[in-house]
PDB file of C-alpha atoms in Angstrom:
ATOM      1  CA  MET A 113      12.161   7.346 -56.001  1.00 44.00           C
ATOM      2  CA  ALA A 114       9.361   9.635 -54.932  1.00 47.00           C
ATOM      3  CA  ALA A 115       9.868  11.646 -51.772  1.00 48.00           C
ATOM      4  CA  ILE A 116       7.599  10.964 -48.814  1.00 43.00           C
ATOM      5  CA  LYS A 117       5.536  14.002 -48.004  1.00 45.00           C
ATOM      6  CA  PRO A 118       5.662  15.308 -44.400  1.00 43.00           C
ATOM      7  CA  SER A 119       1.907  14.685 -44.049  1.00 41.00           C
ATOM      8  CA  SER A 120       2.490  10.986 -44.832  1.00 39.00           C
ATOM      9  CA  ILE A 121       5.043  10.757 -42.047  1.00 36.00           C
ATOM     10  CA  VAL A 122       2.564  12.266 -39.608  1.00 38.00           C
ATOM     11  CA  ILE A 123      -0.144   9.802 -40.636  1.00 35.00           C
ATOM     12  CA  MET A 124       2.240   6.842 -40.284  1.00 35.00           C
ATOM     13  CA  PHE A 125       3.265   7.987 -36.773  1.00 35.00           C
ATOM     14  CA  VAL A 126      -0.310   8.476 -35.624  1.00 36.00           C
ATOM     15  CA  CYS A 127      -1.301   5.009 -36.847  1.00 34.00           C
ATOM     16  CA  PHE A 128       1.587   3.420 -34.941  1.00 32.00           C
ATOM     17  CA  ALA A 129       0.678   5.345 -31.790  1.00 33.00           C
ATOM     18  CA  LEU A 130      -2.932   4.266 -32.024  1.00 32.00           C
ATOM     19  CA  PHE A 131      -2.477   0.639 -32.975  1.00 30.00           C
ATOM     20  CA  GLY A 132       0.959  -0.286 -31.641  1.00 32.00           C
ATOM     21  CA  LYS A 133       1.088  -2.153 -28.326  1.00 37.00           C
ATOM     22  CA  SER A 134       4.307  -0.524 -27.169  1.00 34.00           C
ATOM     23  CA  PHE A 135       2.766   1.450 -24.320  1.00 44.00           C
ATOM     24  CA  ALA A 136       0.879   0.627 -21.137  1.00 64.00           C
ATOM     25  CA  GLY A 137      -2.872   0.545 -21.528  1.00 92.00           C
ATOM     26  CA  HIS A 138      -6.129   0.165 -19.659  1.00 94.00           C
ATOM     27  CA  VAL A 139      -8.201  -2.963 -20.175  1.00 93.00           C
ATOM     28  CA  GLN A 140     -11.871  -3.004 -19.173  1.00 94.00           C
ATOM     29  CA  VAL A 141     -13.432  -6.438 -18.640  1.00 94.00           C
ATOM     30  CA  ASP A 142     -17.200  -6.703 -18.505  1.00 91.00           C
ATOM     31  CA  ARG A 143     -19.391  -9.625 -17.516  1.00 88.00           C
ATOM     32  CA  GLY A 144     -19.790 -10.878 -21.047  1.00 87.00           C
ATOM     33  CA  MET A 145     -16.063 -11.164 -21.767  1.00 91.00           C
ATOM     34  CA  SER A 146     -13.628 -14.018 -21.156  1.00 92.00           C
ATOM     35  CA  LEU A 147     -11.385 -13.315 -18.169  1.00 95.00           C
ATOM     36  CA  ARG A 148      -8.834 -15.766 -19.531  1.00 95.00           C
ATOM     37  CA  ASP A 149      -8.598 -14.064 -22.910  1.00 95.00           C
ATOM     38  CA  ALA A 150      -8.252 -10.641 -21.288  1.00 95.00           C
ATOM     39  CA  LEU A 151      -5.674 -11.545 -18.650  1.00 97.00           C
ATOM     40  CA  GLU A 152      -3.513 -13.907 -20.674  1.00 96.00           C
ATOM     41  CA  SER A 153      -3.030 -11.324 -23.442  1.00 95.00           C
ATOM     42  CA  LEU A 154      -1.868  -8.438 -21.254  1.00 96.00           C
ATOM     43  CA  SER A 155       1.255  -6.432 -21.972  1.00 96.00           C
ATOM     44  CA  SER A 156       3.724  -5.053 -19.468  1.00 96.00           C
ATOM     45  CA  GLY A 157       2.317  -2.101 -17.547  1.00 96.00           C
ATOM     46  CA  ASP A 158      -1.346  -2.743 -18.341  1.00 97.00           C
ATOM     47  CA  VAL A 159      -4.046  -1.912 -15.783  1.00 97.00           C
ATOM     48  CA  VAL A 160      -7.154  -4.106 -15.795  1.00 97.00           C
ATOM     49  CA  THR A 161     -10.522  -3.198 -14.297  1.00 97.00           C
ATOM     50  CA  ILE A 162     -13.007  -6.060 -13.920  1.00 97.00           C
ATOM     51  CA  ASP A 163     -16.630  -4.912 -13.830  1.00 96.00           C
ATOM     52  CA  PRO A 164     -19.030  -6.012 -11.086  1.00 96.00           C
ATOM     53  CA  GLY A 165     -20.439  -9.469 -11.626  1.00 95.00           C
ATOM     54  CA  PHE A 166     -20.380 -13.137 -10.691  1.00 96.00           C
ATOM     55  CA  TYR A 167     -17.731 -14.794 -12.862  1.00 96.00           C
ATOM     56  CA  ASN A 168     -18.093 -18.574 -12.762  1.00 95.00           C
ATOM     57  CA  THR A 169     -17.508 -19.937 -16.254  1.00 92.00           C
ATOM     58  CA  SER A 170     -14.592 -22.163 -17.238  1.00 91.00           C
ATOM     59  CA  ASP A 171     -12.932 -19.086 -18.775  1.00 93.00           C
ATOM     60  CA  SER A 172     -12.838 -17.432 -15.357  1.00 95.00           C
ATOM     61  CA  CYS A 173     -10.379 -19.898 -13.779  1.00 95.00           C
ATOM     62  CA  ASN A 174      -7.080 -21.682 -14.498  1.00 94.00           C
ATOM     63  CA  ILE A 175      -5.705 -18.405 -15.845  1.00 96.00           C
ATOM     64  CA  THR A 176      -2.007 -17.618 -16.247  1.00 96.00           C
ATOM     65  CA  VAL A 177      -0.797 -14.009 -16.234  1.00 97.00           C
ATOM     66  CA  PHE A 178       2.502 -13.721 -18.107  1.00 97.00           C
ATOM     67  CA  ALA A 179       2.988  -9.940 -18.306  1.00 97.00           C
ATOM     68  CA  ASP A 180       5.129  -7.941 -15.854  1.00 97.00           C
ATOM     69  CA  ASN A 181       4.100  -4.842 -13.887  1.00 98.00           C
ATOM     70  CA  VAL A 182       0.344  -5.214 -14.269  1.00 98.00           C
ATOM     71  CA  VAL A 183      -2.522  -4.320 -11.950  1.00 98.00           C
ATOM     72  CA  ILE A 184      -5.702  -6.416 -11.990  1.00 98.00           C
ATOM     73  CA  ARG A 185      -8.408  -4.560 -10.116  1.00 98.00           C
ATOM     74  CA  GLY A 186     -11.935  -5.612  -9.194  1.00 97.00           C
ATOM     75  CA  SER A 187     -14.820  -3.333  -8.344  1.00 93.00           C
ATOM     76  CA  GLY A 188     -14.912  -4.479  -4.699  1.00 93.00           C
ATOM     77  CA  THR A 189     -15.091  -7.788  -2.837  1.00 92.00           C
ATOM     78  CA  LEU A 190     -18.893  -7.622  -2.793  1.00 92.00           C
ATOM     79  CA  GLU A 191     -19.047  -6.634  -6.451  1.00 94.00           C
ATOM     80  CA  THR A 192     -16.460  -8.642  -8.421  1.00 96.00           C
ATOM     81  CA  ILE A 193     -16.754 -12.313  -7.450  1.00 97.00           C
ATOM     82  CA  ILE A 194     -14.831 -15.109  -9.178  1.00 97.00           C
ATOM     83  CA  ASP A 195     -16.007 -18.618  -8.274  1.00 98.00           C
ATOM     84  CA  CYS A 196     -14.068 -21.632  -9.551  1.00 97.00           C
ATOM     85  CA  ALA A 197     -16.492 -24.201  -8.058  1.00 96.00           C
ATOM     86  CA  ASP A 198     -13.532 -26.441  -7.084  1.00 94.00           C
ATOM     87  CA  GLN A 199     -12.698 -26.963 -10.758  1.00 92.00           C
ATOM     88  CA  GLY A 200      -9.331 -25.204 -10.750  1.00 94.00           C
ATOM     89  CA  ARG A 201      -7.282 -22.456  -9.172  1.00 95.00           C
ATOM     90  CA  HIS A 202      -8.086 -18.889 -10.024  1.00 97.00           C
ATOM     91  CA  VAL A 203      -4.772 -17.627 -11.333  1.00 97.00           C
ATOM     92  CA  MET A 204      -1.079 -18.383 -11.706  1.00 96.00           C
ATOM     93  CA  LEU A 205       1.175 -15.311 -11.716  1.00 97.00           C
ATOM     94  CA  GLU A 206       4.169 -15.940 -13.971  1.00 96.00           C
ATOM     95  CA  GLY A 207       4.993 -12.272 -14.527  1.00 96.00           C
ATOM     96  CA  ASN A 208       6.925 -10.067 -12.121  1.00 97.00           C
ATOM     97  CA  ASN A 209       5.375  -7.338  -9.954  1.00 97.00           C
ATOM     98  CA  ILE A 210       1.714  -8.239 -10.425  1.00 98.00           C
ATOM     99  CA  SER A 211      -0.990  -6.721  -8.211  1.00 98.00           C
ATOM    100  CA  LEU A 212      -4.426  -8.192  -7.508  1.00 98.00           C
ATOM    101  CA  VAL A 213      -6.740  -5.605  -5.956  1.00 98.00           C
ATOM    102  CA  ASN A 214     -10.299  -5.677  -4.555  1.00 97.00           C
ATOM    103  CA  LEU A 215     -11.273  -9.113  -5.860  1.00 98.00           C
ATOM    104  CA  ARG A 216     -13.318 -11.823  -4.173  1.00 98.00           C
ATOM    105  CA  MET A 217     -12.079 -15.290  -5.157  1.00 98.00           C
ATOM    106  CA  GLN A 218     -13.743 -18.407  -3.810  1.00 98.00           C
ATOM    107  CA  ASN A 219     -13.923 -22.193  -4.155  1.00 98.00           C
ATOM    108  CA  GLY A 220     -10.558 -22.638  -5.854  1.00 97.00           C
ATOM    109  CA  SER A 221      -8.569 -25.869  -6.032  1.00 96.00           C
ATOM    110  CA  PRO A 222      -5.827 -26.783  -8.517  1.00 93.00           C
ATOM    111  CA  THR A 223      -6.727 -29.260 -11.229  1.00 82.00           C
ATOM    112  CA  VAL A 224      -4.200 -31.910 -10.289  1.00 70.00           C
ATOM    113  CA  SER A 225      -2.592 -33.316 -13.423  1.00 66.00           C
ATOM    114  CA  ASP A 226       0.689 -34.205 -11.697  1.00 55.00           C
ATOM    115  CA  VAL A 227       2.434 -33.715  -8.357  1.00 60.00           C
ATOM    116  CA  SER A 228       3.849 -30.338  -9.423  1.00 62.00           C
ATOM    117  CA  ASP A 229       0.345 -28.864  -9.597  1.00 83.00           C
ATOM    118  CA  THR A 230      -0.764 -29.365  -6.001  1.00 94.00           C
ATOM    119  CA  TYR A 231       0.092 -25.885  -4.727  1.00 96.00           C
ATOM    120  CA  GLY A 232      -1.955 -22.702  -4.353  1.00 97.00           C
ATOM    121  CA  GLY A 233      -5.694 -23.339  -4.325  1.00 97.00           C
ATOM    122  CA  CYS A 234      -6.493 -19.784  -5.401  1.00 98.00           C
ATOM    123  CA  VAL A 235      -3.236 -18.073  -6.409  1.00 98.00           C
ATOM    124  CA  LEU A 236       0.112 -19.595  -7.373  1.00 97.00           C
ATOM    125  CA  VAL A 237       2.886 -16.992  -7.476  1.00 97.00           C
ATOM    126  CA  ARG A 238       5.892 -17.828  -9.654  1.00 95.00           C
ATOM    127  CA  GLY A 239       7.137 -14.350 -10.540  1.00 93.00           C
ATOM    128  CA  ALA A 240       9.687 -12.371  -8.531  1.00 94.00           C
ATOM    129  CA  SER A 241       7.078 -10.354  -6.607  1.00 97.00           C
ATOM    130  CA  ALA A 242       3.340 -10.028  -6.126  1.00 98.00           C
ATOM    131  CA  LEU A 243       0.873  -7.913  -4.136  1.00 98.00           C
ATOM    132  CA  LEU A 244      -2.644  -8.801  -3.039  1.00 98.00           C
ATOM    133  CA  ASP A 245      -4.456  -5.726  -1.733  1.00 98.00           C
ATOM    134  CA  GLY A 246      -7.998  -5.699  -0.362  1.00 97.00           C
ATOM    135  CA  CYS A 247      -8.832  -9.147  -1.723  1.00 98.00           C
ATOM    136  CA  HIS A 248     -11.138 -11.687  -0.081  1.00 98.00           C
ATOM    137  CA  ILE A 249     -10.325 -15.395  -0.561  1.00 98.00           C
ATOM    138  CA  GLU A 250     -12.556 -18.130   0.823  1.00 98.00           C
ATOM    139  CA  ASN A 251     -13.093 -21.900   0.686  1.00 98.00           C
ATOM    140  CA  CYS A 252      -9.975 -22.786  -1.264  1.00 98.00           C
ATOM    141  CA  PHE A 253      -7.921 -25.992  -1.062  1.00 97.00           C
ATOM    142  CA  ALA A 254      -4.541 -27.303  -2.199  1.00 97.00           C
ATOM    143  CA  PRO A 255      -3.405 -30.893  -1.560  1.00 95.00           C
ATOM    144  CA  THR A 256       0.167 -29.905  -0.655  1.00 96.00           C
ATOM    145  CA  SER A 257       0.861 -26.242   0.166  1.00 97.00           C
ATOM    146  CA  GLY A 258      -0.963 -22.932   0.276  1.00 98.00           C
ATOM    147  CA  GLY A 259      -4.680 -23.583   0.541  1.00 98.00           C
ATOM    148  CA  ALA A 260      -5.291 -20.067  -0.777  1.00 98.00           C
ATOM    149  CA  ILE A 261      -1.864 -18.761  -1.886  1.00 98.00           C
ATOM    150  CA  HIS A 262       1.493 -20.391  -2.549  1.00 98.00           C
ATOM    151  CA  ALA A 263       4.717 -18.590  -3.464  1.00 97.00           C
ATOM    152  CA  ALA A 264       7.206 -20.730  -5.365  1.00 93.00           C
ATOM    153  CA  GLN A 265      10.989 -20.608  -4.945  1.00 87.00           C
ATOM    154  CA  SER A 266      11.319 -18.059  -7.743  1.00 86.00           C
ATOM    155  CA  THR A 267       9.366 -15.518  -5.636  1.00 94.00           C
ATOM    156  CA  GLN A 268      11.384 -12.955  -3.703  1.00 96.00           C
ATOM    157  CA  VAL A 269       8.607 -10.870  -2.103  1.00 98.00           C
ATOM    158  CA  LEU A 270       4.933 -11.627  -1.514  1.00 98.00           C
ATOM    159  CA  THR A 271       2.929  -8.802   0.090  1.00 98.00           C
ATOM    160  CA  LEU A 272      -0.547  -9.318   1.506  1.00 98.00           C
ATOM    161  CA  GLN A 273      -2.230  -6.031   2.407  1.00 98.00           C
ATOM    162  CA  SER A 274      -5.670  -5.786   4.011  1.00 98.00           C
ATOM    163  CA  VAL A 275      -6.716  -9.173   2.664  1.00 98.00           C
ATOM    164  CA  ARG A 276      -9.146 -11.633   4.226  1.00 98.00           C
ATOM    165  CA  ILE A 277      -8.505 -15.355   3.825  1.00 98.00           C
ATOM    166  CA  ALA A 278     -11.022 -17.736   5.374  1.00 98.00           C
ATOM    167  CA  SER A 279     -11.972 -21.416   5.494  1.00 98.00           C
ATOM    168  CA  SER A 280      -9.085 -22.606   3.315  1.00 98.00           C
ATOM    169  CA  SER A 281      -6.894 -25.669   3.795  1.00 98.00           C
ATOM    170  CA  ALA A 282      -3.767 -27.551   2.737  1.00 98.00           C
ATOM    171  CA  TYR A 283      -1.193 -29.832   4.311  1.00 98.00           C
ATOM    172  CA  TYR A 284       1.261 -26.919   4.708  1.00 98.00           C
ATOM    173  CA  GLY A 285      -0.215 -23.455   5.221  1.00 98.00           C
ATOM    174  CA  GLY A 286      -3.994 -23.493   5.213  1.00 98.00           C
ATOM    175  CA  ALA A 287      -4.066 -19.900   3.968  1.00 98.00           C
ATOM    176  CA  VAL A 288      -0.525 -19.170   2.732  1.00 98.00           C
ATOM    177  CA  SER A 289       2.719 -21.038   2.201  1.00 98.00           C
ATOM    178  CA  VAL A 290       6.049 -19.596   1.086  1.00 98.00           C
ATOM    179  CA  THR A 291       9.199 -21.405   0.024  1.00 96.00           C
ATOM    180  CA  PRO A 292      12.920 -20.774   0.716  1.00 96.00           C
ATOM    181  CA  GLY A 293      14.200 -17.307  -0.099  1.00 96.00           C
ATOM    182  CA  THR A 294      10.834 -15.526  -0.008  1.00 97.00           C
ATOM    183  CA  THR A 295       9.984 -12.530   2.159  1.00 98.00           C
ATOM    184  CA  LEU A 296       6.326 -12.620   3.187  1.00 98.00           C
ATOM    185  CA  VAL A 297       4.856  -9.298   4.336  1.00 98.00           C
ATOM    186  CA  MET A 298       1.417  -9.361   5.969  1.00 98.00           C
ATOM    187  CA  THR A 299       0.017  -5.950   6.827  1.00 98.00           C
ATOM    188  CA  GLY A 300      -3.231  -4.139   7.487  1.00 97.00           C
ATOM    189  CA  ARG A 301      -4.629  -0.773   8.524  1.00 90.00           C
ATOM    190  CA  SER A 302      -7.047   0.118  11.304  1.00 87.00           C
ATOM    191  CA  ASP A 303      -9.758   0.749   8.719  1.00 91.00           C
ATOM    192  CA  ALA A 304      -8.856  -2.280   6.598  1.00 95.00           C
ATOM    193  CA  MET A 305      -7.384  -5.086   8.656  1.00 97.00           C
ATOM    194  CA  LEU A 306      -5.660  -8.178   7.347  1.00 98.00           C
ATOM    195  CA  VAL A 307      -7.674 -11.165   8.582  1.00 98.00           C
ATOM    196  CA  MET A 308      -7.021 -14.897   8.371  1.00 98.00           C
ATOM    197  CA  GLU A 309      -9.702 -16.965  10.065  1.00 98.00           C
ATOM    198  CA  GLY A 310     -10.940 -20.508  10.162  1.00 98.00           C
ATOM    199  CA  ASN A 311      -8.150 -21.963   8.018  1.00 98.00           C
ATOM    200  CA  ASN A 312      -6.590 -25.345   8.726  1.00 98.00           C
ATOM    201  CA  ALA A 313      -3.602 -27.501   7.855  1.00 98.00           C
ATOM    202  CA  ALA A 314      -1.387 -30.225   9.264  1.00 98.00           C
ATOM    203  CA  GLN A 315       1.369 -27.629   9.731  1.00 98.00           C
ATOM    204  CA  GLY A 316       0.689 -23.908   9.863  1.00 98.00           C
ATOM    205  CA  GLY A 317      -3.071 -23.491  10.122  1.00 98.00           C
ATOM    206  CA  ALA A 318      -2.838 -20.085   8.445  1.00 98.00           C
ATOM    207  CA  VAL A 319       0.833 -19.631   7.446  1.00 98.00           C
ATOM    208  CA  PHE A 320       3.726 -21.978   6.683  1.00 98.00           C
ATOM    209  CA  ALA A 321       7.196 -20.665   5.871  1.00 98.00           C
ATOM    210  CA  ASP A 322      10.477 -22.526   5.376  1.00 97.00           C
ATOM    211  CA  ASN A 323      13.793 -20.622   5.175  1.00 97.00           C
ATOM    212  CA  CYS A 324      11.982 -17.318   4.795  1.00 97.00           C
ATOM    213  CA  VAL A 325      11.509 -13.907   6.341  1.00 98.00           C
ATOM    214  CA  VAL A 326       7.975 -13.331   7.639  1.00 98.00           C
ATOM    215  CA  GLU A 327       6.864  -9.851   8.738  1.00 98.00           C
ATOM    216  CA  VAL A 328       3.441  -9.414  10.372  1.00 98.00           C
ATOM    217  CA  ILE A 329       2.876  -5.672  10.694  1.00 97.00           C
ATOM    218  CA  GLY A 330       0.082  -3.276  11.602  1.00 96.00           C
ATOM    219  CA  SER A 331      -3.565  -4.231  12.070  1.00 97.00           C
ATOM    220  CA  VAL A 332      -3.660  -7.994  11.658  1.00 98.00           C
ATOM    221  CA  GLN A 333      -5.938 -10.693  13.086  1.00 98.00           C
ATOM    222  CA  LEU A 334      -5.255 -14.419  12.889  1.00 98.00           C
ATOM    223  CA  THR A 335      -8.181 -16.118  14.604  1.00 98.00           C
ATOM    224  CA  ASP A 336      -9.680 -19.596  14.930  1.00 98.00           C
ATOM    225  CA  ASN A 337      -7.116 -21.246  12.682  1.00 98.00           C
ATOM    226  CA  SER A 338      -6.003 -24.790  13.475  1.00 98.00           C
ATOM    227  CA  ALA A 339      -3.255 -27.277  12.702  1.00 98.00           C
ATOM    228  CA  ALA A 340      -3.040 -30.965  13.481  1.00 98.00           C
ATOM    229  CA  GLN A 341       0.693 -30.961  14.227  1.00 98.00           C
ATOM    230  CA  LYS A 342       2.466 -27.591  14.469  1.00 98.00           C
ATOM    231  CA  GLY A 343       1.519 -23.935  14.565  1.00 98.00           C
ATOM    232  CA  GLY A 344      -2.215 -23.358  14.852  1.00 98.00           C
ATOM    233  CA  ALA A 345      -1.781 -19.985  13.148  1.00 98.00           C
ATOM    234  CA  ILE A 346       1.876 -19.794  12.051  1.00 98.00           C
ATOM    235  CA  ASN A 347       4.568 -22.429  11.496  1.00 98.00           C
ATOM    236  CA  VAL A 348       8.041 -21.156  10.625  1.00 98.00           C
ATOM    237  CA  GLU A 349      11.026 -23.410   9.987  1.00 98.00           C
ATOM    238  CA  ASN A 350      14.596 -22.028   9.713  1.00 98.00           C
ATOM    239  CA  SER A 351      13.080 -18.574   9.328  1.00 98.00           C
ATOM    240  CA  MET A 352      12.863 -15.094  10.839  1.00 98.00           C
ATOM    241  CA  LEU A 353       9.421 -14.089  12.154  1.00 98.00           C
ATOM    242  CA  THR A 354       8.675 -10.541  13.316  1.00 98.00           C
ATOM    243  CA  ILE A 355       5.310  -9.514  14.746  1.00 98.00           C
ATOM    244  CA  SER A 356       4.721  -5.820  15.424  1.00 97.00           C
ATOM    245  CA  GLY A 357       1.822  -3.396  15.738  1.00 96.00           C
ATOM    246  CA  ASP A 358      -1.817  -4.089  16.522  1.00 96.00           C
ATOM    247  CA  VAL A 359      -1.576  -7.827  15.865  1.00 98.00           C
ATOM    248  CA  THR A 360      -3.912 -10.366  17.481  1.00 98.00           C
ATOM    249  CA  LEU A 361      -3.605 -14.147  17.403  1.00 98.00           C
ATOM    250  CA  ALA A 362      -6.664 -15.535  19.189  1.00 98.00           C
ATOM    251  CA  GLY A 363      -8.516 -18.817  19.367  1.00 98.00           C
ATOM    252  CA  ASP A 364      -5.906 -20.643  17.287  1.00 98.00           C
ATOM    253  CA  SER A 365      -5.102 -24.253  18.173  1.00 98.00           C
ATOM    254  CA  VAL A 366      -3.198 -27.456  17.499  1.00 98.00           C
ATOM    255  CA  THR A 367      -5.143 -30.648  17.919  1.00 96.00           C
ATOM    256  CA  ASN A 368      -3.097 -33.855  17.856  1.00 97.00           C
ATOM    257  CA  ASN A 369      -1.508 -35.430  20.919  1.00 95.00           C
ATOM    258  CA  GLY A 370       2.015 -34.058  21.096  1.00 94.00           C
ATOM    259  CA  ALA A 371       1.199 -31.149  18.772  1.00 97.00           C
ATOM    260  CA  MET A 372       3.144 -27.937  19.391  1.00 98.00           C
ATOM    261  CA  GLY A 373       2.369 -24.232  19.324  1.00 98.00           C
ATOM    262  CA  GLY A 374      -1.303 -23.322  19.645  1.00 98.00           C
ATOM    263  CA  ALA A 375      -0.638 -20.019  17.883  1.00 98.00           C
ATOM    264  CA  ILE A 376       2.996 -20.196  16.712  1.00 98.00           C
ATOM    265  CA  PHE A 377       5.521 -22.973  16.185  1.00 98.00           C
ATOM    266  CA  ALA A 378       9.115 -21.999  15.421  1.00 98.00           C
ATOM    267  CA  GLY A 379      11.625 -24.668  14.450  1.00 98.00           C
ATOM    268  CA  ASP A 380      15.256 -23.469  14.340  1.00 98.00           C
ATOM    269  CA  SER A 381      13.886 -19.974  13.839  1.00 98.00           C
ATOM    270  CA  THR A 382      14.097 -16.516  15.375  1.00 97.00           C
ATOM    271  CA  VAL A 383      10.846 -15.017  16.658  1.00 97.00           C
ATOM    272  CA  VAL A 384      10.415 -11.370  17.682  1.00 97.00           C
ATOM    273  CA  VAL A 385       7.055 -10.351  19.154  1.00 96.00           C
ATOM    274  CA  GLU A 386       7.021  -6.626  19.871  1.00 94.00           C
ATOM    275  CA  LYS A 387       4.957  -4.755  22.423  1.00 91.00           C
ATOM    276  CA  GLY A 388       1.344  -4.258  21.380  1.00 91.00           C
ATOM    277  CA  ALA A 389       0.788  -7.704  19.905  1.00 95.00           C
ATOM    278  CA  GLU A 390      -1.696  -9.970  21.709  1.00 96.00           C
ATOM    279  CA  LEU A 391      -1.824 -13.775  21.883  1.00 96.00           C
ATOM    280  CA  LEU A 392      -5.126 -14.786  23.489  1.00 96.00           C
ATOM    281  CA  TYR A 393      -6.973 -18.043  24.172  1.00 97.00           C
ATOM    282  CA  ASN A 394      -4.795 -20.176  21.938  1.00 97.00           C
ATOM    283  CA  GLU A 395      -4.588 -23.885  22.765  1.00 97.00           C
ATOM    284  CA  GLY A 396      -2.199 -26.787  22.332  1.00 96.00           C
ATOM    285  CA  PRO A 397      -0.717 -29.723  24.266  1.00 95.00           C
ATOM    286  CA  ASN A 398       2.780 -28.195  24.061  1.00 95.00           C
ATOM    287  CA  GLY A 399       2.915 -24.409  24.072  1.00 94.00           C
ATOM    288  CA  GLY A 400      -0.571 -22.935  24.180  1.00 91.00           C
ATOM    289  CA  SER A 401       0.625 -19.796  22.428  1.00 94.00           C
ATOM    290  CA  ILE A 402       4.221 -20.330  21.292  1.00 96.00           C
ATOM    291  CA  ALA A 403       6.447 -23.399  20.999  1.00 96.00           C
ATOM    292  CA  ILE A 404      10.098 -22.937  19.995  1.00 95.00           C
ATOM    293  CA  LEU A 405      12.245 -25.940  19.107  1.00 94.00           C
ATOM    294  CA  GLY A 406      15.928 -25.776  18.261  1.00 83.00           C
TER     295      GLY A 406
END
């Protein structure tokens, strides 16, 4: 058997390093490419940059991201715009520790094939953790929960940082809904606030949480959200809600006769509102700002 020359070994190693997919990489998506093809073929650790553009083809929505530890980054909420035209949700996150950064996503609604697909008009989180940072979500709808974002029971931590969610709706959580066992962290900075405005639901105009921990921290505004029944801005059930920092809940309301909690409804929950937070001009038949039951 002939011996392999050292130079052959070097060539074999270089080829594997160049063409093997065993390391994290950078993926650049331009306007002419399929978002679905790019995002559904990611490997763990990949970083995606989506070029400026208006992405509105069928390949831009109903995407599932399977890989763990990936970052999907737009070029800014005025630059990278993904519009689903009410023909599907934008993305389902199956992988763990996925970050969506600086994207504008609008007009999302799940394509309802069965009752299990009525959650998360824009983003459905099914992995252990997810981060949305600097994203803008608008005009999204889900028939059941999470007009913009829904975290399923498999999700341990959902972090929303300096996002804006507007004009979205669902039965539970017009902007966001989270299910038992999830910790929801909502945070913003003075130069990049977290804003939820003009969202509506039957319960939890902006946020609905059941058996969860909800932390609202830093520079946050929840304004002009509404619910028919409970919690114009926030509805927590059997949960722990902490509000701290420069947080404002203003102009939120509940509308039905007998509705409770113009800004916040807490059922069998613990609510801590620390000094510095403001609840202003919220309205409801029972508890203009806060209603606590149980």
